[in-house]
mmCIF file of C-alpha atoms and ligand atoms in Angstrom:
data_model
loop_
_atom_site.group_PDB
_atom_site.id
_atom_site.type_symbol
_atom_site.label_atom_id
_atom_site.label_comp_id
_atom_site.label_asym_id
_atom_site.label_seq_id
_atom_site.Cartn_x
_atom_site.Cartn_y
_atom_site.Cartn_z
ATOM 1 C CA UNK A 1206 117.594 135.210 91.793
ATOM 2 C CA UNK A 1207 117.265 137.085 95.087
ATOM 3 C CA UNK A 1208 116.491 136.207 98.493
ATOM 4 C CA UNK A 1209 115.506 138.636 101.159
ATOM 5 C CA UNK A 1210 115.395 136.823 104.214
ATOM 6 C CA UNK A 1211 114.918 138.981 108.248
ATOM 7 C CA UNK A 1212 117.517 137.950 110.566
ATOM 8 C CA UNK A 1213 116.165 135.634 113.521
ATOM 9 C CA UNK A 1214 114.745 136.546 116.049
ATOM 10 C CA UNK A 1215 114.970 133.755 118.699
ATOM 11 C CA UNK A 1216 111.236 133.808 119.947
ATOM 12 C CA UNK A 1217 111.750 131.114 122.712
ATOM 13 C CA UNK A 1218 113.922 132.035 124.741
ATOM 14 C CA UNK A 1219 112.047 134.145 127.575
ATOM 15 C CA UNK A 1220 110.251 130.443 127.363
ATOM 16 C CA UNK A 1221 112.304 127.908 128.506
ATOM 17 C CA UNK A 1222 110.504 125.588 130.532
ATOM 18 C CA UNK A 1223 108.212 125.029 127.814
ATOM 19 C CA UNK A 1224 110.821 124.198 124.948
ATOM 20 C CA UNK A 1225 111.543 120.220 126.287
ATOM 21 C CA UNK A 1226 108.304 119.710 125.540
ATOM 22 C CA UNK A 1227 108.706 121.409 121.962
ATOM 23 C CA UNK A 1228 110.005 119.286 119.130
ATOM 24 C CA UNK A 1229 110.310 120.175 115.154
ATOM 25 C CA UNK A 1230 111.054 117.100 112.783
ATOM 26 C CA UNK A 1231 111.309 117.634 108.812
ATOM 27 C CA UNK A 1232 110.961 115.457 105.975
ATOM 28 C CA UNK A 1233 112.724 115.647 102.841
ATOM 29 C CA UNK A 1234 110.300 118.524 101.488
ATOM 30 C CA UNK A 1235 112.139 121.449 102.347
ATOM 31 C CA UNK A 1236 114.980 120.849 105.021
ATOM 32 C CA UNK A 1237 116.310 124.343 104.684
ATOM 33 C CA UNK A 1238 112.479 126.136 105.510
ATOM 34 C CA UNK A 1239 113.270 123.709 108.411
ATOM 35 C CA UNK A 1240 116.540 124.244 109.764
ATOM 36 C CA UNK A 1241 115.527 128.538 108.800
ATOM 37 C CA UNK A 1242 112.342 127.795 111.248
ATOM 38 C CA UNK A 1243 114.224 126.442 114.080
ATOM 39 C CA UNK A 1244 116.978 129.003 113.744
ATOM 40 C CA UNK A 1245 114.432 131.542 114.480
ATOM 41 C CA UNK A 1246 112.503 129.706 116.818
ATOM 42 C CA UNK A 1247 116.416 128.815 118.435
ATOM 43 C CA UNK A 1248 115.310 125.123 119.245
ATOM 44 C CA UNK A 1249 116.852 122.230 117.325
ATOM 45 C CA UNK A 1250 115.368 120.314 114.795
ATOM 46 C CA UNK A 1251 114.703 116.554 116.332
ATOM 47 C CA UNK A 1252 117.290 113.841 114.834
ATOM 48 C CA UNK A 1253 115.868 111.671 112.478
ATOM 49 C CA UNK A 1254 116.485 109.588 109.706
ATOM 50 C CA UNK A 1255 114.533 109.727 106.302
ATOM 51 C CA UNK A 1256 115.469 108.090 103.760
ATOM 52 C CA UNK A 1257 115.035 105.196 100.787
ATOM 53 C CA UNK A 1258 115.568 101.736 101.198
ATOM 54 C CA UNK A 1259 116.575 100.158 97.952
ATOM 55 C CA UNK A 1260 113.988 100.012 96.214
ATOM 56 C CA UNK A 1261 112.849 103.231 96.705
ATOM 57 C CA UNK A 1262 110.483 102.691 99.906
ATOM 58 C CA UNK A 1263 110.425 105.046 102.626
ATOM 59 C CA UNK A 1264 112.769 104.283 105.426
ATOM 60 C CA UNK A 1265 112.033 106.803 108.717
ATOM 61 C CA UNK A 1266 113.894 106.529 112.296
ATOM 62 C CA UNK A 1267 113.011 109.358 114.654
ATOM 63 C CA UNK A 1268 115.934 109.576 117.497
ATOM 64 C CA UNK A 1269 114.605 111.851 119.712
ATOM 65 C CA UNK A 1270 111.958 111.227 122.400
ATOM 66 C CA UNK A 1271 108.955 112.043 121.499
ATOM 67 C CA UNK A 1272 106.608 111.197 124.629
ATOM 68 C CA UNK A 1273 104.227 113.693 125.684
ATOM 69 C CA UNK A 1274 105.883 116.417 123.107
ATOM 70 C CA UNK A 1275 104.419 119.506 121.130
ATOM 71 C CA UNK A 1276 105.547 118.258 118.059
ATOM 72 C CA UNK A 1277 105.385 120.300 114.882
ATOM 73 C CA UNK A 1278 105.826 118.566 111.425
ATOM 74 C CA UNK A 1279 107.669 120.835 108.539
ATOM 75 C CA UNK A 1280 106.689 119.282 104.954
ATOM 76 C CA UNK A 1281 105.259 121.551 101.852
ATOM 77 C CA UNK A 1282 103.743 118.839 99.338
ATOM 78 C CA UNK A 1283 106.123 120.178 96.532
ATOM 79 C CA UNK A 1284 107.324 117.862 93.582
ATOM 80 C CA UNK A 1285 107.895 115.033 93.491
ATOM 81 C CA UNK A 1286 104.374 114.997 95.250
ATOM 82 C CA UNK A 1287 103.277 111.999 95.619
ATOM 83 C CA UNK A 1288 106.569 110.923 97.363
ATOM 84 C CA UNK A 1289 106.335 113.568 99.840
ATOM 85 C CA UNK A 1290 102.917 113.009 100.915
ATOM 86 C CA UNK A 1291 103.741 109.512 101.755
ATOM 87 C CA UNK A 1292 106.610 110.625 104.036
ATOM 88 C CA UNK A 1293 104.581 112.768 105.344
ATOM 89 C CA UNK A 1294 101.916 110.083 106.649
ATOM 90 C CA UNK A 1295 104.693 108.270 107.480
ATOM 91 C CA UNK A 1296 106.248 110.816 109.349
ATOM 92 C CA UNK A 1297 102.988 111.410 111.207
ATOM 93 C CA UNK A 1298 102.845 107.339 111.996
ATOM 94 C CA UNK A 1299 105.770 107.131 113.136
ATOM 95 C CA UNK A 1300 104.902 110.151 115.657
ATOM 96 C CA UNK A 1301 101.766 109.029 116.376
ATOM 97 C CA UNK A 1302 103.079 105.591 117.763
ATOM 98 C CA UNK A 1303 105.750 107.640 119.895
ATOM 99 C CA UNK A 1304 103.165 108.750 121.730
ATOM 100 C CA UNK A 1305 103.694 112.278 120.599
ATOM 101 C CA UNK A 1306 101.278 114.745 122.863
ATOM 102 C CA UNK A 1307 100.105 117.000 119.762
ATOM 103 C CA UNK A 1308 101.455 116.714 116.195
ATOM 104 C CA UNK A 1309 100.716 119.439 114.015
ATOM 105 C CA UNK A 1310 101.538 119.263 110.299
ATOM 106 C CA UNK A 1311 103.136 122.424 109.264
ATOM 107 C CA UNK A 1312 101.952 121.918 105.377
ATOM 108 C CA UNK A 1313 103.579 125.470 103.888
ATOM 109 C CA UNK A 1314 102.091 124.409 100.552
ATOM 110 C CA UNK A 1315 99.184 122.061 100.381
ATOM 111 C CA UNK A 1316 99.055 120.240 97.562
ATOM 112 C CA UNK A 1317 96.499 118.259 95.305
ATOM 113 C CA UNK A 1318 94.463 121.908 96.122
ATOM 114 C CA UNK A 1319 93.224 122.390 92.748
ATOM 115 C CA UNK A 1320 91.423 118.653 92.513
ATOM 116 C CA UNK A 1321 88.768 120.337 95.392
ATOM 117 C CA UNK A 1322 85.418 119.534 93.619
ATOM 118 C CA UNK A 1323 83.219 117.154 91.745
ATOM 119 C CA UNK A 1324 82.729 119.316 88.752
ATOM 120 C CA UNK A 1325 82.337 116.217 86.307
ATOM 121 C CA UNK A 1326 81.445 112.931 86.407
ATOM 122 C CA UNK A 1327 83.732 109.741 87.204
ATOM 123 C CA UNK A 1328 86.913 111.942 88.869
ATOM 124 C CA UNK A 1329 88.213 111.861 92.688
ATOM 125 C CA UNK A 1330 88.145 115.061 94.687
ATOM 126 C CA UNK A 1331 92.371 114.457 95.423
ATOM 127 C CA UNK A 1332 92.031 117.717 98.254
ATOM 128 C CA UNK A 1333 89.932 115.669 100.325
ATOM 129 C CA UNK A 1334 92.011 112.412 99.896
ATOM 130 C CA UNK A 1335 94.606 114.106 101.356
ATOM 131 C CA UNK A 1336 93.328 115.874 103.938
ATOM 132 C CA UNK A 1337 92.071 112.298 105.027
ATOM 133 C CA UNK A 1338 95.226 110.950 104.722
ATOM 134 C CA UNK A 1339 96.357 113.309 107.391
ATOM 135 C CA UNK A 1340 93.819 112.773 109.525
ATOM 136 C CA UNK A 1341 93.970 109.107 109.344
ATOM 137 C CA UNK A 1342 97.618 109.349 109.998
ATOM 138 C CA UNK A 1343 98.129 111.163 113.342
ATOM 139 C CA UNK A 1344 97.432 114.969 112.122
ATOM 140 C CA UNK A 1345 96.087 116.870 115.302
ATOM 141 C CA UNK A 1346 96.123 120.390 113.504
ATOM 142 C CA UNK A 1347 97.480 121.848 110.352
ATOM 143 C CA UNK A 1348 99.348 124.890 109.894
ATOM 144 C CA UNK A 1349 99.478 126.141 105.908
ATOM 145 C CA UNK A 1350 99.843 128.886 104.004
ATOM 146 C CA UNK A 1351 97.598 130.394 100.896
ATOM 147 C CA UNK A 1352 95.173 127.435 100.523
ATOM 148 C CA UNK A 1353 94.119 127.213 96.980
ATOM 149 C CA UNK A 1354 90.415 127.735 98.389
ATOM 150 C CA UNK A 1355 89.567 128.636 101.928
ATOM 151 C CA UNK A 1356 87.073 126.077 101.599
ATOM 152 C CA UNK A 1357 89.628 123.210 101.800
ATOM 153 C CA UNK A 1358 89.547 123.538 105.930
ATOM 154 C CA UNK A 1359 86.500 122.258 105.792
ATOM 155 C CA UNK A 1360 87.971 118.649 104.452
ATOM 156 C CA UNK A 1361 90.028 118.320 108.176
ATOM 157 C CA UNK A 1362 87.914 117.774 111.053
ATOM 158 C CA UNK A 1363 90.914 119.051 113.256
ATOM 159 C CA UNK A 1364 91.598 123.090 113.183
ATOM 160 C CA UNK A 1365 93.612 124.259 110.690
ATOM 161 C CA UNK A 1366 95.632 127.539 111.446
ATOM 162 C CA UNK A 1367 95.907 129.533 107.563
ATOM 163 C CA UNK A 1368 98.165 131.962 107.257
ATOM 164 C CA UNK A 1369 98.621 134.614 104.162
ATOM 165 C CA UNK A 1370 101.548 135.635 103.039
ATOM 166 C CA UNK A 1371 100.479 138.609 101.616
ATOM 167 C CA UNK A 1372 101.806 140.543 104.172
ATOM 168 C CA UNK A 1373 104.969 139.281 103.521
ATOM 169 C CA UNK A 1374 104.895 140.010 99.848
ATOM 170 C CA UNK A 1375 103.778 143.482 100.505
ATOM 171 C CA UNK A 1376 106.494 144.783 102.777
ATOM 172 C CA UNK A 1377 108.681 144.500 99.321
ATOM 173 C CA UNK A 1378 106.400 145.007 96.976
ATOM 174 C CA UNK A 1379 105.922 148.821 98.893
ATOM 175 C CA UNK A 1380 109.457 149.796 98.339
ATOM 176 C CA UNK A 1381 109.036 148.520 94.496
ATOM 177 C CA UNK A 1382 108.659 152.315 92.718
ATOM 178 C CA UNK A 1383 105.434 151.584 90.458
ATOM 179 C CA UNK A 1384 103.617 154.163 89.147
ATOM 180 C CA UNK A 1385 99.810 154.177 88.530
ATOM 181 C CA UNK A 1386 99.639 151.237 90.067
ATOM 182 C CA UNK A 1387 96.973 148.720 88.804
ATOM 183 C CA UNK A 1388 96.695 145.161 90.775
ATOM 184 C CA UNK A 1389 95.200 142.743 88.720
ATOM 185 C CA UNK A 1390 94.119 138.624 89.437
ATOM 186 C CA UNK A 1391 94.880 136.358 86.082
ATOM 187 C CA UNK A 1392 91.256 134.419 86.829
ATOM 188 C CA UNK A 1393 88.671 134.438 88.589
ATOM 189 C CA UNK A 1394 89.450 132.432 91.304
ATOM 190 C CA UNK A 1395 92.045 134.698 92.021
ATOM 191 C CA UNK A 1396 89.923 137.889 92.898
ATOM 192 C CA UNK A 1397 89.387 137.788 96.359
ATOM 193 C CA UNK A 1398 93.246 137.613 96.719
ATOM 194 C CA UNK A 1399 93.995 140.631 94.150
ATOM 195 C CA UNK A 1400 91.188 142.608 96.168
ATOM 196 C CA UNK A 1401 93.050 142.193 99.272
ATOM 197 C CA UNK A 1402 95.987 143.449 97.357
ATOM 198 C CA UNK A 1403 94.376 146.370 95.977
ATOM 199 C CA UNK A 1404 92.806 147.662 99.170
ATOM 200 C CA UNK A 1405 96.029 147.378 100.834
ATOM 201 C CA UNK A 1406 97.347 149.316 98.658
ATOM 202 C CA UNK A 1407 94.697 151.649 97.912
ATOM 203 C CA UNK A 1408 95.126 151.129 94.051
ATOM 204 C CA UNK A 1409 92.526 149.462 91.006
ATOM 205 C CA UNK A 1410 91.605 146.264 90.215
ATOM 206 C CA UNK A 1411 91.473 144.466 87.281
ATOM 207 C CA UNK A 1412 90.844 141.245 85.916
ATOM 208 C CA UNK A 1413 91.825 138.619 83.261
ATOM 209 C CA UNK A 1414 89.281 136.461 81.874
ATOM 210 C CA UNK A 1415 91.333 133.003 81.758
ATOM 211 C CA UNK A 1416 90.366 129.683 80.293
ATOM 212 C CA UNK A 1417 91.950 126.336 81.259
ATOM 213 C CA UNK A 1418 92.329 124.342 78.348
ATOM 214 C CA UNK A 1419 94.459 121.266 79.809
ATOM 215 C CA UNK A 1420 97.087 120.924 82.738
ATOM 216 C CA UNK A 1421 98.967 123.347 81.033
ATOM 217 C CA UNK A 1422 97.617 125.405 78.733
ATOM 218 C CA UNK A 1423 95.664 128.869 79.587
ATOM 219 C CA UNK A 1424 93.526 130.729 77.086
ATOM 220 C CA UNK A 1425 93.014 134.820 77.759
ATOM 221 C CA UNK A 1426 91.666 137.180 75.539
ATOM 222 C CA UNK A 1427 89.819 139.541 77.714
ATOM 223 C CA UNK A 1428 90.447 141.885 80.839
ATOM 224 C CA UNK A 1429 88.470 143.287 82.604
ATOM 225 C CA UNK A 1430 89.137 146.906 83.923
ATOM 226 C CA UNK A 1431 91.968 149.412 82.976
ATOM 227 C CA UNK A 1432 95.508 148.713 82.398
ATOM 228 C CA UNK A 1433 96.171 151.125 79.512
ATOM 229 C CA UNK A 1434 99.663 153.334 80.355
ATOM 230 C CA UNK A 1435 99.328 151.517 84.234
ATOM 231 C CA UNK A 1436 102.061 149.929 86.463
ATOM 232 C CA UNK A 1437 100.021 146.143 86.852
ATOM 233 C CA UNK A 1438 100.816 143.907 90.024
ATOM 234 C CA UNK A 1439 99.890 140.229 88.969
ATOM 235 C CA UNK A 1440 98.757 138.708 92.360
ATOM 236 C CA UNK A 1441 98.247 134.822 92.113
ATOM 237 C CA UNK A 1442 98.443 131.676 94.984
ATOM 238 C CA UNK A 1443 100.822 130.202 93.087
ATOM 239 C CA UNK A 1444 102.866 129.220 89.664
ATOM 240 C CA UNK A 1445 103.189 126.219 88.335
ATOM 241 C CA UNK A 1446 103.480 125.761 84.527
ATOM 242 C CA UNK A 1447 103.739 129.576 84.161
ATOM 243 C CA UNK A 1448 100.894 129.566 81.841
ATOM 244 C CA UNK A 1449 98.976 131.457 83.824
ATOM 245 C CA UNK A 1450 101.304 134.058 84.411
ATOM 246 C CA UNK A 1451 103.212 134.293 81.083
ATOM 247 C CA UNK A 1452 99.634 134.678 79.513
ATOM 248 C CA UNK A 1453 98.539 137.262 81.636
ATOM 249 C CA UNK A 1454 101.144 139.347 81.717
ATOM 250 C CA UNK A 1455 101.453 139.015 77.685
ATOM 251 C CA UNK A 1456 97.595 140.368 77.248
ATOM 252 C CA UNK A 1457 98.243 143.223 79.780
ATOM 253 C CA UNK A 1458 101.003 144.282 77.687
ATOM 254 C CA UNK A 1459 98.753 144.089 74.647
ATOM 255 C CA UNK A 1460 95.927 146.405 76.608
ATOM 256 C CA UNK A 1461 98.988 149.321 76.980
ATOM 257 C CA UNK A 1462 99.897 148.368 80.555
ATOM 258 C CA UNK A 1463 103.569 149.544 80.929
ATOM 259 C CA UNK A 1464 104.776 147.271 83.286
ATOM 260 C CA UNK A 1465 104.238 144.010 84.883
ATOM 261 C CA UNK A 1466 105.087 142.715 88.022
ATOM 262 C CA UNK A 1467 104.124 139.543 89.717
ATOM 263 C CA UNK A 1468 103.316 138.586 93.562
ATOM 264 C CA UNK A 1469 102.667 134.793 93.884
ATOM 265 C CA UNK A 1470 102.891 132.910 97.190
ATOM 266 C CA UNK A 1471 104.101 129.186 95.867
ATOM 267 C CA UNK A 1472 106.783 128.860 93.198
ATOM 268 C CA UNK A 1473 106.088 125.338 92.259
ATOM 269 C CA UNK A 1474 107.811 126.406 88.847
ATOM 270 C CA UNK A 1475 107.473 123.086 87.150
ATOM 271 C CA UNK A 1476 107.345 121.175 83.667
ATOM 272 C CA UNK A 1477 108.008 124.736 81.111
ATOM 273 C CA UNK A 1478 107.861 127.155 83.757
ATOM 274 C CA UNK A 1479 111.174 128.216 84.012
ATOM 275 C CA UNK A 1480 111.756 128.849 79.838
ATOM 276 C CA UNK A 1481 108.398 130.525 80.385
ATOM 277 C CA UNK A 1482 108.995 133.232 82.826
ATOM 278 C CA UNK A 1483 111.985 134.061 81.245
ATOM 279 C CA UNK A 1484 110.215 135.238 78.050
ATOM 280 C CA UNK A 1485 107.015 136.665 79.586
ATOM 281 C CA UNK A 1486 107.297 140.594 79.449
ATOM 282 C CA UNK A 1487 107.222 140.975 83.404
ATOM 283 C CA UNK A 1488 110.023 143.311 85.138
ATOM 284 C CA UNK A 1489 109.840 141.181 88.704
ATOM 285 C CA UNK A 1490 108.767 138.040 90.272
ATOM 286 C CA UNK A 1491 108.201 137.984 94.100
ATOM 287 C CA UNK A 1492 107.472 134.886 95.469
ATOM 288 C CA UNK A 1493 108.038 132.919 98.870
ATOM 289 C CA UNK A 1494 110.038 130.029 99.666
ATOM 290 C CA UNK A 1495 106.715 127.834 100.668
ATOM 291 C CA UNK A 1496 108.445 124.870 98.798
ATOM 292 C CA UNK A 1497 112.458 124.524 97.851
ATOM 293 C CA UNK A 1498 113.531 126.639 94.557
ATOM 294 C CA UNK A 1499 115.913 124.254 92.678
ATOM 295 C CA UNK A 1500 117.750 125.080 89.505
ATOM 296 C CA UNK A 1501 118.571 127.698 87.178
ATOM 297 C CA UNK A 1502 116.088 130.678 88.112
ATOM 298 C CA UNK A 1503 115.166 134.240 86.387
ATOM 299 C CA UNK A 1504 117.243 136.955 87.158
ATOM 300 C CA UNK A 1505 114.372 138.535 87.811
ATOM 301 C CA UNK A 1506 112.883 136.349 90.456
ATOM 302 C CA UNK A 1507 113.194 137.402 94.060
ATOM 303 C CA UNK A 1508 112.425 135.028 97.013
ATOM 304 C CA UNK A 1509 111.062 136.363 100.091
ATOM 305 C CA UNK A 1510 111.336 133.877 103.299
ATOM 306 C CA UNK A 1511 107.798 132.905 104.931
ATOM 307 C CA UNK A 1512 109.945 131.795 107.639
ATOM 308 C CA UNK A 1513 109.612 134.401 109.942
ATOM 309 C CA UNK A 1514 105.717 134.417 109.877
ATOM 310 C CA UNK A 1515 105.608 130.338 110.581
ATOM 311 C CA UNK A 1516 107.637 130.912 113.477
ATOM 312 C CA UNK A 1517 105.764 133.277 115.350
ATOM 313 C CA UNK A 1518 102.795 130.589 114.414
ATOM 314 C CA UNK A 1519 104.166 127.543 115.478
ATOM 315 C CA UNK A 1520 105.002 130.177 118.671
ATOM 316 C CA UNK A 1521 101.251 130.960 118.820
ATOM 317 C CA UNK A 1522 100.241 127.827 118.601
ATOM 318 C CA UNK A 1523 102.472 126.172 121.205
ATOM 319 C CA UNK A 1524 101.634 128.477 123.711
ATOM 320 C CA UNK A 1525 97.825 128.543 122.714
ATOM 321 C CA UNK A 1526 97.499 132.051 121.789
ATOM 322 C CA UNK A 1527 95.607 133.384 119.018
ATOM 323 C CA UNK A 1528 97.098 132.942 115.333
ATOM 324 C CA UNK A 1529 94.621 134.997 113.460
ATOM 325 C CA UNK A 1530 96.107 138.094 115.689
ATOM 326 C CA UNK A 1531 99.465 137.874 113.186
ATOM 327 C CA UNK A 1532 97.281 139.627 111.045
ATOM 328 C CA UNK A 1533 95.546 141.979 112.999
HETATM 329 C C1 LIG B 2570 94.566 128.717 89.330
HETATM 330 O O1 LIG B 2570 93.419 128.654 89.692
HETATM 331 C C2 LIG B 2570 95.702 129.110 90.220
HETATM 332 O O2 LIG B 2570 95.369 130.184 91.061
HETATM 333 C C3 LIG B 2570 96.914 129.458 89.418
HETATM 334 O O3 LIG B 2570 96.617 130.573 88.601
HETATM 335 C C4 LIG B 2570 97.318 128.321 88.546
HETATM 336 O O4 LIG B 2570 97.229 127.121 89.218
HETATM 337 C C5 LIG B 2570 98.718 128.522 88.047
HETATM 338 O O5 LIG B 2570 99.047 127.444 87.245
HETATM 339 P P1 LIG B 2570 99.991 127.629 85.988
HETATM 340 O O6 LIG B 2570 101.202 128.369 86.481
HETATM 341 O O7 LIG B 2570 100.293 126.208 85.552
HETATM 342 O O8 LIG B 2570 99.228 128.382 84.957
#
């Protein structure tokens, strides 16, 4: 594995009356995103203690003041989920009754994402659970990245600042030599995303017809468009089980595309993932380090940092400037 990361860029410092009122505090998420945030933001992270008490409940001590402060929360809902997500409200509680002045949750990766509708009878819509979790907690705003569907903003009542990471991708994805260059979403649900993708890089689309047939299992027989003798860019939110991708990527081959690349924001890479990437017939992964990559990895698997584009956010939103112009 690979990791292209920019060197920081300390965006504070013509700043500094505002930064004692600026505070970052992480969980046990993603500590490094963290301590990669503040390095380029040059401010330190806040001391704290998180950690287990013996029987495996949440212990939390913040050190640092918090009165009055901006304070932004770093904590991507990777696994072990469910266990982050309570430190998280936690977290949030614990800032809440320090009087914190603002406390934004800087969720990288939002989890539970895929549970965001009613679409059969007698099971919980988990997105929304969570979101009210936040809420109920302390959240003030959320910043995230590559929301499973836009749509999810709607669960907060407090703004919610999404970022893409597209752009991210992209600047290594253009020095990639492809040739006939295809880009092509593995469902549906995925088009808008591979659209953005294409038009960016003035190139096709195509599509794979994909059916879920449990947690973990994909079904594809179909695509839709041509791949045949093409260069294919796999664009996805994110990869869990690699089923998705390892499917895909397999038909594409079968319809004559030559080769296959993949561009996914969240490398959740869990349960078979791992022994399934390294079979699938793809020549590169790109993804972003949204949550923590632990273990043995692809050779092929390069990580680009989405810490650079959370600092200038957390920046923007500080000083109450406009987030959506990052993408402008
Ligand atoms: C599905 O709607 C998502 O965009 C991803 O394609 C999917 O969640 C990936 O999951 P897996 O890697 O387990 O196939």
């Amino acid at each position: 594995m690979s990791l292209i990361s920019t060197a920081p860029s300390p965006v504070f410092q013509d700043n500094l009356p505002q930064m004692d009122r600026f505070k970052m505090v992480t969980g046990t998420a993603h500590p490094d995103l963290a301590h990669e945030i503040a390095c380029h933001l040059d401010v330190p992270l806040a001391s704290a203690y998180v950690g287990r008490f013996p029987d495996g409940e949440i212990d939390i001590k913040v050190h640092d003041d918090m009165r009055g402060a901006d304070v932004f929360l770093i904590q991507p809902t990777c696994p072990p989920v469910n266990e982050y997500i309570l430190e998280t409200v936690l977290l949030l509680d614990t800032l809440r009754r320090a009087s914190a002045g603002r406390i934004t949750v800087v969720m990288p990766y939002f989890g539970y994402a895929r549970k965001d509708r009613k679409d059969e009878g007698r099971v919980p819509i988990s997105a929304k659970v969570v979101a009210n979790m936040l809420v109920a907690s302390g959240a003030n705003r959320v910043l995230t990245i590559d929301l499973h569907a836009q749509q999810i903003q709607g669960f907060f009542d407090i703004p919610v600042d999404h970022l893409w990471a597209r752009p991210v991708l992209q600047e290594v994805v253009r020095d990639m030599k492809m040739d006939n260059l295809t880009v092509c979403a593995p469902d549906v649900g995925a088009v808008k995303l591979a659209r953005a993708w294409a038009k960016n890089l003035d190139c096709g689309l195509a599509i794979v017809d994909k059916r879920r047939t449990s947690g973990d299992k994909v079904v594809m027989e179909n695509v839709i468009g041509d791949v045949d003798g093409c260069d294919i860019l796999l664009t996805d939110d994110m990869i869990s089980t690699a089923g998705t991708i390892a499917e895909a990527s397999r038909i594409l081959k079968d319809k004559g595309a030559k080769r296959v690349f993949i561009a996914a924001t969240h490398a959740v890479l869990c349960g078979p993932a791992r022994e399934r990437l390294a079979h699938a017939p793809v020549e590169q992964i790109l993804v972003t380090n949204t949550v923590p990559l632990r273990g043995d990895l692809p050779d092929n698997l390069t990580q680009v940092s989405i810490a650079p584009l959370l600092s200038r956010a957390i920046q923007r939103i500080h000083k109450e400037e406009s987030v959506s112009a990052l993408f402008d």
